Amino acid sequence: MAGSLVKIAETTVSSAVASVTLTGIDSTYDEYVFKFYNIHPATDTSEFQFNMSTDSGSNYNVTKTTTIFKSRLSEADNIQELGYEAGSDLAQSTNYQSFTYAGIRNENDSSLSGTLRIFDPSSSTFVKHFIAECNYMSKSGTTSVTYNSFIAGYGNTTSSVDAINFKMSSGNIDSGVIKLYGIS
């Protein structure tokens, strides 16, 4: 059936790890989808991030140009916002791209869930476009806030992207599940 998700890999983090790498990205599919479930940081207000590799994971340093905007609403209903986050995007940078604008809390009930989609990662002609959407809980002062972040951009390379690395901006990934799918 065209357009079906075909599971390639799944990683469950049940004890803290510095990062998670998923490989299995090749020319089999034109689109790859990563799904994140309840990503929980070990360090409070850490950012969940990713970078791409063109050398089977020896280096995660693909140059990226990205944009990020977010919506947020507080439990107290005193914060409602939709806005572009210039300080969270990348302009021809090899840095890791954050999925979050405000870091994820490490309280027991806090986590991030979302999706990253990468298009035609094996193309030797075009750059590597991607889009992501994540929802997570953070704080503004003492008020809990739900954030929905939207990220889009491209890896500025015509080399094949064959691995993706996920990590926190500081500390470890405490728990969560990351799944990789190809779109048939």
Tab-separated table of C-alpha atoms in Angstrom:
chain	number	residue	atom	x	y	z
A	1	MET	CA	0.000	0.000	0.000
A	2	ALA	CA	1.585	3.322	-1.066
A	3	GLY	CA	2.143	5.839	1.702
A	4	SER	CA	2.348	3.259	4.497
A	5	LEU	CA	4.738	3.563	7.427
A	6	VAL	CA	7.325	0.777	7.440
A	7	LYS	CA	9.114	0.458	10.795
A	8	ILE	CA	12.893	0.331	10.435
A	9	ALA	CA	14.161	0.789	13.980
A	10	GLU	CA	13.060	1.523	17.532
A	11	THR	CA	15.094	2.622	20.530
A	12	THR	CA	13.696	2.607	24.047
A	13	VAL	CA	15.672	4.595	26.604
A	14	SER	CA	14.975	3.182	30.050
A	15	SER	CA	18.161	4.387	31.752
A	16	ALA	CA	20.014	7.615	31.027
A	17	VAL	CA	22.088	7.835	27.825
A	18	ALA	CA	24.087	10.722	26.338
A	19	SER	CA	22.535	10.322	22.882
A	20	VAL	CA	20.585	8.043	20.555
A	21	THR	CA	21.705	7.349	16.995
A	22	LEU	CA	19.450	5.831	14.365
A	23	THR	CA	20.857	4.452	11.128
A	24	GLY	CA	19.159	2.514	8.338
A	25	ILE	CA	18.600	5.623	6.234
A	26	ASP	CA	19.339	4.896	2.579
A	27	SER	CA	17.763	5.152	-0.867
A	28	THR	CA	15.005	2.605	-0.049
A	29	TYR	CA	12.500	5.365	0.824
A	30	ASP	CA	12.055	8.955	-0.334
A	31	GLU	CA	10.828	10.011	3.104
A	32	TYR	CA	11.892	8.956	6.603
A	33	VAL	CA	9.839	9.688	9.720
A	34	PHE	CA	11.136	9.728	13.299
A	35	LYS	CA	8.547	9.614	16.074
A	36	PHE	CA	9.405	10.593	19.646
A	37	TYR	CA	7.391	9.433	22.635
A	38	ASN	CA	7.750	10.912	26.127
A	39	ILE	CA	11.356	12.101	25.819
A	40	HIS	CA	12.391	13.017	29.364
A	41	PRO	CA	15.614	14.892	30.203
A	42	ALA	CA	17.871	14.082	33.149
A	43	THR	CA	18.776	17.792	33.445
A	44	ASP	CA	16.050	20.385	34.005
A	45	THR	CA	15.172	22.668	31.062
A	46	SER	CA	17.404	20.838	28.574
A	47	GLU	CA	16.695	21.179	24.852
A	48	PHE	CA	16.052	18.047	22.759
A	49	GLN	CA	18.189	18.307	19.596
A	50	PHE	CA	19.275	16.496	16.434
A	51	ASN	CA	22.004	16.529	13.821
A	52	MET	CA	22.651	14.584	10.629
A	53	SER	CA	25.595	12.538	9.374
A	54	THR	CA	26.830	11.871	5.846
A	55	ASP	CA	29.548	9.416	6.952
A	56	SER	CA	27.635	6.652	8.759
A	57	GLY	CA	27.791	8.442	12.097
A	58	SER	CA	31.488	9.298	12.317
A	59	ASN	CA	30.529	12.988	12.424
A	60	TYR	CA	27.280	14.850	13.074
A	61	ASN	CA	28.022	18.173	11.453
A	62	VAL	CA	25.759	18.786	8.463
A	63	THR	CA	25.362	22.514	7.754
A	64	LYS	CA	21.739	23.548	8.312
A	65	THR	CA	19.493	26.556	7.747
A	66	THR	CA	16.297	26.385	9.785
A	67	THR	CA	13.339	28.297	11.113
A	68	ILE	CA	11.299	27.701	14.269
A	69	PHE	CA	8.058	29.096	15.606
A	70	LYS	CA	6.019	28.084	18.585
A	71	SER	CA	2.671	28.375	20.232
A	72	ARG	CA	2.233	28.240	23.978
A	73	LEU	CA	-0.501	28.341	26.584
A	74	SER	CA	-0.134	28.318	30.360
A	75	GLU	CA	-2.259	26.317	32.781
A	76	ALA	CA	-3.272	29.622	34.389
A	77	ASP	CA	-4.342	30.920	30.936
A	78	ASN	CA	-2.268	34.072	31.487
A	79	ILE	CA	0.201	33.254	28.691
A	80	GLN	CA	-1.075	32.745	25.138
A	81	GLU	CA	1.368	33.235	22.303
A	82	LEU	CA	2.226	32.350	18.732
A	83	GLY	CA	5.601	33.568	17.531
A	84	TYR	CA	8.779	33.140	15.516
A	85	GLU	CA	11.881	32.341	17.574
A	86	ALA	CA	14.872	33.952	15.848
A	87	GLY	CA	17.266	32.837	18.591
A	88	SER	CA	16.413	29.158	18.075
A	89	ASP	CA	16.950	28.902	14.329
A	90	LEU	CA	20.197	28.161	12.502
A	91	ALA	CA	21.762	30.039	9.584
A	92	GLN	CA	24.351	27.905	7.782
A	93	SER	CA	25.398	26.270	11.054
A	94	THR	CA	26.708	22.806	11.869
A	95	ASN	CA	25.270	23.038	15.408
A	96	TYR	CA	22.572	20.656	16.585
A	97	GLN	CA	19.029	21.903	15.870
A	98	SER	CA	16.762	22.122	18.923
A	99	PHE	CA	13.204	20.845	18.742
A	100	THR	CA	12.291	23.109	21.642
A	101	TYR	CA	12.221	26.813	22.334
A	102	ALA	CA	12.077	26.539	26.122
A	103	GLY	CA	13.780	23.534	27.672
A	104	ILE	CA	11.853	20.467	28.802
A	105	ARG	CA	11.337	20.197	32.550
A	106	ASN	CA	12.750	17.129	34.271
A	107	GLU	CA	9.818	16.882	36.666
A	108	ASN	CA	8.212	13.424	36.696
A	109	ASP	CA	5.213	14.524	34.599
A	110	SER	CA	7.190	16.441	31.946
A	111	SER	CA	8.212	15.100	28.543
A	112	LEU	CA	8.336	15.812	24.801
A	113	SER	CA	6.558	13.946	22.011
A	114	GLY	CA	6.677	14.715	18.301
A	115	THR	CA	7.745	13.913	14.753
A	116	LEU	CA	10.689	14.668	12.449
A	117	ARG	CA	10.343	14.052	8.702
A	118	ILE	CA	13.329	14.043	6.311
A	119	PHE	CA	12.767	14.054	2.568
A	120	ASP	CA	14.936	12.265	-0.040
A	121	PRO	CA	17.984	11.897	2.230
A	122	SER	CA	19.906	9.887	-0.388
A	123	SER	CA	19.623	12.468	-3.161
A	124	SER	CA	22.952	13.374	-4.727
A	125	THR	CA	21.343	16.405	-6.431
A	126	PHE	CA	19.293	18.242	-3.794
A	127	VAL	CA	19.722	19.516	-0.245
A	128	LYS	CA	17.964	17.550	2.540
A	129	HIS	CA	14.663	19.171	3.539
A	130	PHE	CA	13.069	18.389	6.898
A	131	ILE	CA	10.108	19.445	9.030
A	132	ALA	CA	9.325	18.702	12.670
A	133	GLU	CA	6.558	19.305	15.164
A	134	CYS	CA	6.823	18.660	18.899
A	135	ASN	CA	4.742	19.254	22.001
A	136	TYR	CA	6.265	19.497	25.459
A	137	MET	CA	5.759	20.964	28.910
A	138	SER	CA	7.951	23.653	30.403
A	139	LYS	CA	7.590	26.459	32.935
A	140	SER	CA	7.331	30.218	32.825
A	141	GLY	CA	8.197	31.193	36.365
A	142	THR	CA	6.122	28.801	38.471
A	143	THR	CA	3.406	28.316	35.835
A	144	SER	CA	3.345	25.139	33.731
A	145	VAL	CA	3.125	25.859	30.000
A	146	THR	CA	2.398	23.633	27.014
A	147	TYR	CA	4.550	24.426	23.980
A	148	ASN	CA	4.013	23.313	20.411
A	149	SER	CA	7.091	23.925	18.271
A	150	PHE	CA	7.338	23.825	14.484
A	151	ILE	CA	10.743	23.504	12.820
A	152	ALA	CA	11.572	23.474	9.117
A	153	GLY	CA	14.810	23.694	7.226
A	154	TYR	CA	17.362	21.902	5.151
A	155	GLY	CA	20.718	20.213	5.507
A	156	ASN	CA	22.878	22.037	2.996
A	157	THR	CA	24.519	18.984	1.493
A	158	THR	CA	24.084	16.914	-1.658
A	159	SER	CA	25.805	13.981	0.075
A	160	SER	CA	23.560	11.185	1.332
A	161	VAL	CA	22.368	11.601	4.917
A	162	ASP	CA	22.630	8.121	6.465
A	163	ALA	CA	22.356	8.615	10.240
A	164	ILE	CA	20.639	10.950	12.714
A	165	ASN	CA	21.801	11.649	16.275
A	166	PHE	CA	19.477	12.866	19.053
A	167	LYS	CA	20.665	14.327	22.355
A	168	MET	CA	19.858	16.862	25.057
A	169	SER	CA	21.607	20.246	25.107
A	170	SER	CA	22.941	19.320	28.544
A	171	GLY	CA	22.872	16.106	30.495
A	172	ASN	CA	21.375	12.827	29.338
A	173	ILE	CA	18.177	11.585	27.779
A	174	ASP	CA	16.612	10.041	30.889
A	175	SER	CA	13.876	8.030	29.158
A	176	GLY	CA	11.697	7.852	26.063
A	177	VAL	CA	11.127	6.013	22.801
A	178	ILE	CA	12.334	6.971	19.314
A	179	LYS	CA	11.034	5.082	16.276
A	180	LEU	CA	12.222	5.325	12.655
A	181	TYR	CA	9.889	4.643	9.730
A	182	GLY	CA	10.208	4.726	5.962
A	183	ILE	CA	7.265	5.845	3.824
A	184	SER	CA	6.600	3.243	1.144
